[in-house]
XYZ file of C-alpha atoms in Angstrom:
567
model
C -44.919 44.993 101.635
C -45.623 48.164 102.717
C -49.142 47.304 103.460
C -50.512 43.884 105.082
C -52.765 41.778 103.028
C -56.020 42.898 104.184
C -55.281 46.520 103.277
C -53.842 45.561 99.768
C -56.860 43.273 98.893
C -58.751 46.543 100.054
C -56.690 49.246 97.993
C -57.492 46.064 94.978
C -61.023 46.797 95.013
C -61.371 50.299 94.884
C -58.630 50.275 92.181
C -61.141 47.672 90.190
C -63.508 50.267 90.917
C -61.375 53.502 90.242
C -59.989 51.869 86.729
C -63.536 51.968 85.729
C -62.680 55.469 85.060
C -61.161 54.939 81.681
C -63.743 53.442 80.151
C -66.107 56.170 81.012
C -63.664 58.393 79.306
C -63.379 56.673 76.365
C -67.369 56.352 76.046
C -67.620 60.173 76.306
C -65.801 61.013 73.772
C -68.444 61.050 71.381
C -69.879 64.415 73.035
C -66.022 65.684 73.700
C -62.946 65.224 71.837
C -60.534 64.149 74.312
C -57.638 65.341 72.013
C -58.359 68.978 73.355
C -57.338 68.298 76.501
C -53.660 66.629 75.707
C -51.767 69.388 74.454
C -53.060 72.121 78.004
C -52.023 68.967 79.854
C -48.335 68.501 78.447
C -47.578 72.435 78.511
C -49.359 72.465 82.469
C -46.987 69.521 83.045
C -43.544 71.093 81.421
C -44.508 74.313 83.562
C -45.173 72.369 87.121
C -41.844 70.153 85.738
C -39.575 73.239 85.273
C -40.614 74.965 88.656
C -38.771 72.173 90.932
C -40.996 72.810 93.179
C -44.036 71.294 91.606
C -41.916 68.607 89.533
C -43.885 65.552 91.265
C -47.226 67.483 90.092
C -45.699 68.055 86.716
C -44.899 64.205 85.900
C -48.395 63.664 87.033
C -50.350 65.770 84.243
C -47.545 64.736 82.151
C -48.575 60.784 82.532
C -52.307 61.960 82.420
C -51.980 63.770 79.279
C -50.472 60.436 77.570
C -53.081 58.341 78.594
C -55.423 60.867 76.884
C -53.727 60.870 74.024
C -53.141 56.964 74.069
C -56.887 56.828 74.169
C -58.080 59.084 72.295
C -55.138 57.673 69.181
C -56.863 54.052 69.975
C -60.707 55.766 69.321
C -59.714 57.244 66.525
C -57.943 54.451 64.287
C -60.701 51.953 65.096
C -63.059 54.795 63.632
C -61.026 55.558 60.586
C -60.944 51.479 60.045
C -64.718 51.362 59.388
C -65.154 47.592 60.365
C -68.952 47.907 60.336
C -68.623 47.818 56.842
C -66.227 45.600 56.878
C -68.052 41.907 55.404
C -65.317 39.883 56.625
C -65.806 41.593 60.624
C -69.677 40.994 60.592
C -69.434 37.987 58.867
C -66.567 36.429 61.542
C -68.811 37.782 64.638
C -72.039 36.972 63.207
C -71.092 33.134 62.784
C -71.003 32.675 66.652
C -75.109 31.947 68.158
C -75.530 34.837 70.532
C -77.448 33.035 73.115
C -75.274 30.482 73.616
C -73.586 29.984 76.611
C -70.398 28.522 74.362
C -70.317 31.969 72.461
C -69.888 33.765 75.945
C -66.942 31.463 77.207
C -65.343 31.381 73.743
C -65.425 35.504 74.234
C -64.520 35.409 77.224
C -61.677 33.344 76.401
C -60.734 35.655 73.684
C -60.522 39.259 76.125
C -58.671 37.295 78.328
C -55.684 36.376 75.890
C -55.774 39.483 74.068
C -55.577 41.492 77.182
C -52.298 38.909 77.863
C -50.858 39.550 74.644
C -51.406 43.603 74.152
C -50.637 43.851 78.116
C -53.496 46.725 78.383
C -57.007 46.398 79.387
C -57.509 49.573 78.194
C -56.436 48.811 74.894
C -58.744 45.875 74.743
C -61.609 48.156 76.348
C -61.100 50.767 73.472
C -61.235 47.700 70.855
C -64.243 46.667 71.882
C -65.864 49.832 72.198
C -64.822 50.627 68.743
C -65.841 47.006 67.010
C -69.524 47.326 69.373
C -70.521 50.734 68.180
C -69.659 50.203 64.843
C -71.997 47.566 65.021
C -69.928 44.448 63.777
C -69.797 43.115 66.935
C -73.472 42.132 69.393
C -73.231 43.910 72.808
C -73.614 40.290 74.229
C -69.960 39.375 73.005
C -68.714 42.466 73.689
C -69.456 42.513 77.147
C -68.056 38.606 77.343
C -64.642 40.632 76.441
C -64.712 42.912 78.797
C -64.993 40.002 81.310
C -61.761 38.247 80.022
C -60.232 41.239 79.977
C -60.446 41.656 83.418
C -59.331 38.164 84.108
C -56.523 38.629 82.008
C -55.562 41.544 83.305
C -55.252 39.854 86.270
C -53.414 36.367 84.783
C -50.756 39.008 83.639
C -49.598 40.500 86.990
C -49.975 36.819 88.820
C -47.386 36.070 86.211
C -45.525 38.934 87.159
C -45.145 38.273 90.437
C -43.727 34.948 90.097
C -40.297 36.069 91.072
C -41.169 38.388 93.716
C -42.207 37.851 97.049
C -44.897 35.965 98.783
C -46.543 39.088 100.233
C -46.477 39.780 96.340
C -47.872 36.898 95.307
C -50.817 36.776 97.601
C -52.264 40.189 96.090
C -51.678 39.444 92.669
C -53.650 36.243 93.758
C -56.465 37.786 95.607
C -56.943 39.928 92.046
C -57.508 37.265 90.337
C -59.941 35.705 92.897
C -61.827 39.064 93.109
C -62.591 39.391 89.304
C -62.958 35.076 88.907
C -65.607 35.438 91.546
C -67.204 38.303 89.803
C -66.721 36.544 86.472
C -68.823 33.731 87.759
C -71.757 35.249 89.342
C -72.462 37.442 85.903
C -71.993 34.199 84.017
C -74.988 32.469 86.198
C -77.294 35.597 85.091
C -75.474 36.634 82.386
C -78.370 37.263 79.813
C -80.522 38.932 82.112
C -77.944 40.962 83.991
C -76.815 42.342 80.324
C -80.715 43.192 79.584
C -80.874 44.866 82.756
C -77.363 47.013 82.014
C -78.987 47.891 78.062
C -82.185 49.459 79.656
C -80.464 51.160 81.884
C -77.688 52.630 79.523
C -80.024 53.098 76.759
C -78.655 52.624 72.929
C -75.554 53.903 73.055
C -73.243 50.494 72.804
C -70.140 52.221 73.882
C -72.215 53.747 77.326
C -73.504 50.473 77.405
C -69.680 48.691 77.887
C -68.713 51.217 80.331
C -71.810 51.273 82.970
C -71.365 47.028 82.654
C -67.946 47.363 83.958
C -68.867 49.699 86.732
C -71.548 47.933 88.299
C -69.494 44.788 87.674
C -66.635 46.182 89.948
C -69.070 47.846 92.415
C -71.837 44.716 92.989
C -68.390 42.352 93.238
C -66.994 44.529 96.054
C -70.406 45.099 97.447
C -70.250 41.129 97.722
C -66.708 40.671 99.169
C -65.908 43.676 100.969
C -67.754 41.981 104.307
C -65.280 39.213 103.386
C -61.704 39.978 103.416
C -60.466 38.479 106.120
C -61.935 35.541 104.687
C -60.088 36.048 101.723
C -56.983 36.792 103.305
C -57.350 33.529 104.729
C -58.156 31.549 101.866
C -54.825 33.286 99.748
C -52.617 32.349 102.923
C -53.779 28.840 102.500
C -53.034 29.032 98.778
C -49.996 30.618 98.574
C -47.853 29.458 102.026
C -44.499 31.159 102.744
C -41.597 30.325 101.476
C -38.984 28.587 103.437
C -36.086 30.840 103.257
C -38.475 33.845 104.052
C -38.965 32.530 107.230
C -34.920 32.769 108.009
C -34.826 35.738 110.805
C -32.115 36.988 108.874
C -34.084 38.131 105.651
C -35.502 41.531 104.868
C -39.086 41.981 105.574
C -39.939 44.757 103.392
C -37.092 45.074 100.221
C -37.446 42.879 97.372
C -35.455 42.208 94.534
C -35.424 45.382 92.591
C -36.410 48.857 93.045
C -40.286 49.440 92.758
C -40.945 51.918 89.899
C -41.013 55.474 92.031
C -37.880 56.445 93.757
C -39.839 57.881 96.684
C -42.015 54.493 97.130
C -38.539 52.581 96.884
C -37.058 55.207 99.906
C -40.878 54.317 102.298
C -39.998 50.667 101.296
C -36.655 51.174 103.137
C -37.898 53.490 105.633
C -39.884 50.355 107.029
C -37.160 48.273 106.947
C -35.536 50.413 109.268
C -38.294 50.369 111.602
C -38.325 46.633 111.543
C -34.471 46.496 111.829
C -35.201 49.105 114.985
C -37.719 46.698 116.179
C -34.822 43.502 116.031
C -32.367 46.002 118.356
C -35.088 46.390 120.737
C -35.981 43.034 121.287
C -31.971 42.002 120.811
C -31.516 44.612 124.097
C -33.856 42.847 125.794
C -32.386 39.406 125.512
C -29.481 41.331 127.219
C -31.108 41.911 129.835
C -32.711 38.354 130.357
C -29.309 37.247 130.259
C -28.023 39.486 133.131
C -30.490 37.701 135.520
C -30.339 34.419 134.114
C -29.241 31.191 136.530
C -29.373 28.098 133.906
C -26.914 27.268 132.094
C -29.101 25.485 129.189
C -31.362 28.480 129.030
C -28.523 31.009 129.088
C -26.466 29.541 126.568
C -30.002 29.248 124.048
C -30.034 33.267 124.814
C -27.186 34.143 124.304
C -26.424 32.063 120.937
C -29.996 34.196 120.083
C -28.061 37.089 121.256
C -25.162 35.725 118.092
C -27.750 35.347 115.472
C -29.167 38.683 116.129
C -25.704 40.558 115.742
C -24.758 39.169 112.517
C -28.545 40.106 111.516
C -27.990 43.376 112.355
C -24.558 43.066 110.266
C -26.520 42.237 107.698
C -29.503 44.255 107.783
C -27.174 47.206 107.554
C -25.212 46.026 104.442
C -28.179 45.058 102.549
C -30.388 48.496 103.602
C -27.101 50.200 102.900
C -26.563 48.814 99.154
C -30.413 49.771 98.250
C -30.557 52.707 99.326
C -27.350 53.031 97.082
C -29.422 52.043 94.221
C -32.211 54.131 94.979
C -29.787 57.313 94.959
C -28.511 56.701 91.684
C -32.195 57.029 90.105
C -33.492 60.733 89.432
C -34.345 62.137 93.276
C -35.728 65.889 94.873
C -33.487 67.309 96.734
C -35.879 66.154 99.952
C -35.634 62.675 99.071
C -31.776 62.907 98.809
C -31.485 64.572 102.405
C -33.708 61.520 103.625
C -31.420 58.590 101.959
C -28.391 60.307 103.842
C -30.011 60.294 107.276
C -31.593 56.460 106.657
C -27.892 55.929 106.344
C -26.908 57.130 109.110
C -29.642 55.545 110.886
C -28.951 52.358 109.789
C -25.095 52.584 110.773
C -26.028 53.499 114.435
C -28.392 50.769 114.468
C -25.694 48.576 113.440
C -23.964 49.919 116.377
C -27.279 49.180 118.903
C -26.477 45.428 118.188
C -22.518 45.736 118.823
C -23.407 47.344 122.411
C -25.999 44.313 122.885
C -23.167 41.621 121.777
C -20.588 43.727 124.223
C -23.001 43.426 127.279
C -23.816 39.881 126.530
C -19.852 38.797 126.026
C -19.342 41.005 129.466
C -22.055 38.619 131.266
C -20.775 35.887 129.662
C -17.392 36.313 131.009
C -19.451 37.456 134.496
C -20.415 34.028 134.237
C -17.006 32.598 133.190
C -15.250 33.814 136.394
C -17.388 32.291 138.615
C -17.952 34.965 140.552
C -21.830 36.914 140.918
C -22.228 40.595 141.191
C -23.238 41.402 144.735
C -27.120 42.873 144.852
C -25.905 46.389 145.016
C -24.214 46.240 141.766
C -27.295 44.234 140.394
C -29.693 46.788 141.618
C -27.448 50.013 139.853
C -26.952 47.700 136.557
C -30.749 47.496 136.472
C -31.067 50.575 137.063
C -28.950 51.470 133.549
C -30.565 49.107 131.922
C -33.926 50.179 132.780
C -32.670 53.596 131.253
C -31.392 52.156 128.242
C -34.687 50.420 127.799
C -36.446 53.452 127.479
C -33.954 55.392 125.496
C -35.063 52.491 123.533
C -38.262 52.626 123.409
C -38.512 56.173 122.769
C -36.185 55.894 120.005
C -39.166 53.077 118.776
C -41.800 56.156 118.788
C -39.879 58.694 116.641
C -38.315 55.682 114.084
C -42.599 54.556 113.995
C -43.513 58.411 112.889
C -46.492 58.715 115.302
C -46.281 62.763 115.033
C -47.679 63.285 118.014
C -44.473 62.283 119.909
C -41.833 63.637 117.581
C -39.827 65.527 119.670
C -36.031 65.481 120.811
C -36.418 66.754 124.129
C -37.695 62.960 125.312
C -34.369 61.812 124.304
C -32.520 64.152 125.062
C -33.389 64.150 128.550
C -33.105 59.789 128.893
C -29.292 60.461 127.670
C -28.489 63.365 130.277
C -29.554 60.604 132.836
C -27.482 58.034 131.384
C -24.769 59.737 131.463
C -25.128 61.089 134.958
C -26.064 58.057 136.529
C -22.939 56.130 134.630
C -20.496 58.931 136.225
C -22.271 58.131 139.310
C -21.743 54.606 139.574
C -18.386 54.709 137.152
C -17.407 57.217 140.616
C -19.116 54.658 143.152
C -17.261 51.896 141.705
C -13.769 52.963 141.752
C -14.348 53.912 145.684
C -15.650 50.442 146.399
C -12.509 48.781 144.465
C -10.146 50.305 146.590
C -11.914 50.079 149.952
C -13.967 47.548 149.959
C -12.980 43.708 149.258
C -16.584 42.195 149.093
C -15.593 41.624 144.872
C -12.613 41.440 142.952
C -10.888 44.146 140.811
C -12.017 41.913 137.262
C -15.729 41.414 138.489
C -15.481 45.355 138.942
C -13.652 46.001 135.528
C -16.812 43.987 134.165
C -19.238 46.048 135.841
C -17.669 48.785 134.980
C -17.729 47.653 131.323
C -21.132 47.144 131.503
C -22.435 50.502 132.373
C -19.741 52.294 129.913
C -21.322 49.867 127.490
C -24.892 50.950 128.475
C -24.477 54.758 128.179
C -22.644 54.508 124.824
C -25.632 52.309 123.798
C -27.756 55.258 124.725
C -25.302 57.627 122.383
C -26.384 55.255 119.671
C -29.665 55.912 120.213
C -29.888 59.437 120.709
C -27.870 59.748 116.706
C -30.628 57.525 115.392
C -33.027 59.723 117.036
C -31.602 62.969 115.674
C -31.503 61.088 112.009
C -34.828 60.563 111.659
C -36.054 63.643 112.634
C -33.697 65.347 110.676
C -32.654 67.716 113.409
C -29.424 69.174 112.689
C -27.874 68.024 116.288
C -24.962 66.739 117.385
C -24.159 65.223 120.796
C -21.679 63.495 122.552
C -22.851 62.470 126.153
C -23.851 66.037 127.748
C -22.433 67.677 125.457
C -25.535 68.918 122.758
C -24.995 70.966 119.673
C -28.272 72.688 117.731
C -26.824 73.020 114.791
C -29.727 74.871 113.536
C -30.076 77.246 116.469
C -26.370 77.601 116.593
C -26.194 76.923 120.211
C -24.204 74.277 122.715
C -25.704 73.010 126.288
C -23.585 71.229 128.696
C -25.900 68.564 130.939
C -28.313 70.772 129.835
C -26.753 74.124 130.950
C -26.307 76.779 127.523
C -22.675 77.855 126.639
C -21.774 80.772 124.849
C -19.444 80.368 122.149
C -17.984 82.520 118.995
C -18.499 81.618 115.523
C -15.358 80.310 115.171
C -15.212 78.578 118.541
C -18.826 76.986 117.669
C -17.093 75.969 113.993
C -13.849 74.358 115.423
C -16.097 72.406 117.531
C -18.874 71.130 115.089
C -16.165 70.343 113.006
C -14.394 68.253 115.821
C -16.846 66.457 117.038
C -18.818 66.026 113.558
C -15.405 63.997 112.964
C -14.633 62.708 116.381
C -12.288 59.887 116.667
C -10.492 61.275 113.583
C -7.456 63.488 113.392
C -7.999 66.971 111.800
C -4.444 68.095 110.484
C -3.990 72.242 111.237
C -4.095 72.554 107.456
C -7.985 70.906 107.135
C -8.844 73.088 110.401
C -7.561 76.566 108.218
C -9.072 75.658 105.071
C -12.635 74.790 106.668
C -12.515 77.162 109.596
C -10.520 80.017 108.059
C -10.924 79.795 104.254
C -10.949 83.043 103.373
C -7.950 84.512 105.810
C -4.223 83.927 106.502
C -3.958 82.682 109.840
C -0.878 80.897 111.636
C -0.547 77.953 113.774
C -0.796 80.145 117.007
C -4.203 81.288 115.823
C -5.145 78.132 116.059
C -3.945 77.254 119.516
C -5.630 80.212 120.611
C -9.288 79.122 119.547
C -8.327 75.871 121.134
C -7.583 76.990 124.071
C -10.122 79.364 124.819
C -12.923 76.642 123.108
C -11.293 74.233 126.464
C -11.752 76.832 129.291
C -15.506 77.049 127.578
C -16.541 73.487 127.473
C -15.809 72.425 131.381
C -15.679 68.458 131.698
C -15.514 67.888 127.688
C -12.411 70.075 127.343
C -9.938 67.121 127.945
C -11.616 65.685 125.238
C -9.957 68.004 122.663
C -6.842 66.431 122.476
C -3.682 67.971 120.292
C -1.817 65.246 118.207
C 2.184 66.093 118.390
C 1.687 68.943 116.985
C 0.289 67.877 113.688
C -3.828 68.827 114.376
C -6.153 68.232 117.297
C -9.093 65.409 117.495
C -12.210 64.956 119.810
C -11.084 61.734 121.446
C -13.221 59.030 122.498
């Protein structure tokens, strides 16, 4: 899933062509021995492997130097068996006429279960090879294996992907078309085209086997690569989508199970999260539609839309969150780990996104309720937050996509300072107009109010998923931005200078805002490694208030028992 159809069929053929690679090996072996190169490539890979920071690198030799030794223990037991000697071999291969066309299928037939049964094509390559040069068995039938070997490679992974999903299914299929079409072609010139293969490889029966199954792979894609849509078509047709995978609510791009690297598992989920991005986005802008809608029909179809999407969301972040938990229990870089805990917290302030869009649709809704109508100024300033939130929005859609040319905080950063300024504004505006005007009442202002309260803290939300995903070490609350990295603090933008400790007892208040920090938790984080007193504490606070301007009231001391950032 992370790739659409027409790229996978793609990636399909130039694997076909790129697995052609083995065979070549194996047929040089006769003027190498492979076995030379195993034991360099499992001490270069324990090397790479023990310096962490080449592990990936490491587990790749390490892989490569198996399959060399897999292949070069396969050449070397079919050699030691000496079945061109063997009566019973040449007497079993001889029996079949080798210009029938029966002969070829029956072959053919024969790769294509064996390849099922060992689960290896390269296993069934190396048998061949080994059965061909001995001479017990005619190139013709050897080269009919190779063909149902690449059929059954290709019957094995269809079966495979029974269970998983239709996106799944539809490559596996598209395999199997590829090498069935190329199957069939060969078979319509099949003595002629394995003539033409023997004069060109010369006598050699095992270069023979492996310059057939390259120009096999490369004519076929030569044939089909003007095609793929075509084909994409033709699989869609075949294999339709499920029923249940058309449910809104379902994942788009996690399947059952983990895929077999941790990293590809952690991309897997990393779209996800764009998609579940993507569902905010469009949930906001239902929100919005709502705000201006006059039917009652229509507006009670958007808003139920407006239902669905929030127990998506509720979903979404459940199901993201549980596996990603699977993914950290497998064996991870330290990277990787860092990038599960910000998904998480991505996906939590998502989560959030779609609360703030069910908030401003219930406030509407009970806009609507009253019977009363915002007058056009109020419309005008609530489109005017909305409009805001929009693009905090969108620009939140351009750092979760990764285009790297528009990573940067600053965007954001800048879309939340005028959030928040133009929500004091009208928070300001509002209160004024409640007490001297009478053109609304005091609960159609207490819902406007709402409204823009709900649209700025929507806008907090996005600025955190923001800061997760480009791992910047920030934290923010309104105006209020701390560089973690940098070590500094900006108030609407403005720097403040802080001490050490002052910068610690906020970053740890407002890392944990909402939450009570006993005077015990502040002296063991802030002041581990000195006796200080209660007072010393008050002191910091204090000064840390006169520092921080409109956000000091925000520091709030709990009966004497610690102090939380309220919110």
């Amino acid at each position: 899933s992370l790739l659409t159809l027409g790229q996978a069929i793609s990636i399909i053929m130039g694997a076909n062509i790129g697995t052609t690679l083995t065979a070549w090996i194996m047929a040089g072996e006769a003027s190498f021995n492979i076995a030379n190169f195993v034991w360099p490539l499992f001490i270069l890979a324990m090397l790479l492997i023990y310096k962490k920071k080449h592990e990936t690198a490491g587990y790749f030799f390490f892989g490569i130097a198996f399959l060399f030794l897999g292949l070069g223990t396969l050449r070397q037991t079919g050699a030691d068996m000496n079945l061109g000697e063997n009566e019973a071999v040449i007497g079993f291969f001889s029996s079949f006429d080798p210009d029938s066309i029966v002969t070829t299928l029956v072959f053919l037939l024969i790769g294509g279960v064996l390849t099922m049964c060992v689960q290896s094509s390269a296993a069934v390559m190396a048998i061949t090879m080994v059965l061909c040069s001995s001479g017990a068995m005619p190139i013709h039938q050897g080269i009919a294996l190779v063909m149902g070997e690449n059929i059954g490679t290709t019957v094995t992974s269809n079966l495979a992907a029974l269970t998983a999903s239709t996106q799944a299914r539809r490559a596996a299929f598209a395999h199997m078309f590829f090498n069935i079409f190329g199957v069939c072609w060969v078979l319509c010139f099949f003595h002629p085209f394995v003539n033409f293969i023997c004069s060109l490889a010369g006598n050699n029966l095992s270069v023979v086997l492996a310059t057939f199954h390259t120009c096999f792979n490369l004519i076929n894609t030569s044939l089909l690569i003007g095609f793929i849509p075509q084909i994409e078509r033709f699989v869609k047709w075949v294999i339709k989508d499920k029923k249940q995978e058309k449910n809104v609510s379902r994942l788009q791009y996690i399947d059952k199970g983990l895929m077999a690297t941790p990293e590809i598992s952690v991309l897997q989920a990393q779209k996800e999260i764009v998609h579940f991005a993507e569902r905010m986005q469009r949930m906001f802008g239902i929100a919005r539609v709502l705000l201006d809608e006059k039917d009652k029909k229509e507006f009670e179809g958007q808003f139920e839309r407006i239902e669905k999407y929030e127990e998506i969301a509720d979903n979404m972040e459940i199901e993201i969150a549980n596996y990603l938990d699977e993914v950290s229990n497998e064996h991870l870089s330290d990277e990787t780990k860092a990038k599960i805990r910000n998904m998480l917290r991505e996906i939590g302030e998502l989560e959030s996104i779609g609360d703030s869009c069910y908030k401003i649709a219930r406030l509407i809704q009970h806009r609507r309720e009253s019977r009363e109508d915002f007058i056009p100024q109020q419309y005008t300033h609530l489109h005017e937050m909305m409009q805001l939130a929009g693009e905090a929005l969108t620009q939140m859609m351009v750092v979760v996509s990764g285009r790297r040319d528009s990573l940067t905080i600053e965007t954001s950063v800048e879309i939340e300072r005028e959030l928040n300024a133009l929500r004091d504004q009208l928070k300001a505006e509002s209160i004024r107009e409640t007490a001297d005007s009478h053109e609304y009442s005091y609960t159609l202002g207490s819902i406007y109010s709402d409204i823009i309260a709900e649209c700025e803290r929507l806008g907090d939300y996005v600025m955190n998923v923001v800061e997760a995903r480009l791992g910047k070490r920030v934290l923010s609350f309104q105006g209020l931005q701390m560089n973690l990295g940098r070590k500094s603090v900006t108030i609407d933008g403005n720097p403040v200078s802080l001490t050490r400790t002052e910068f610690d007892l906020l970053q740890l208040l407002l890392s944990n805002r909402g939450q009570v920090l006993s005077r015990q938790q502040l002296m063991d984080t802030i002041w581990a490694d000195v006796v200080v007193t209660d007072r010393t504490i008050d002191v910091h606070i204090t000064r840390l208030r006169k520092k921080l301007g409109p956000y000091a009231n925000y520091i709030v001391s709990r009966q004497g028992f610690g102090y939380v950032f309220e919110v």
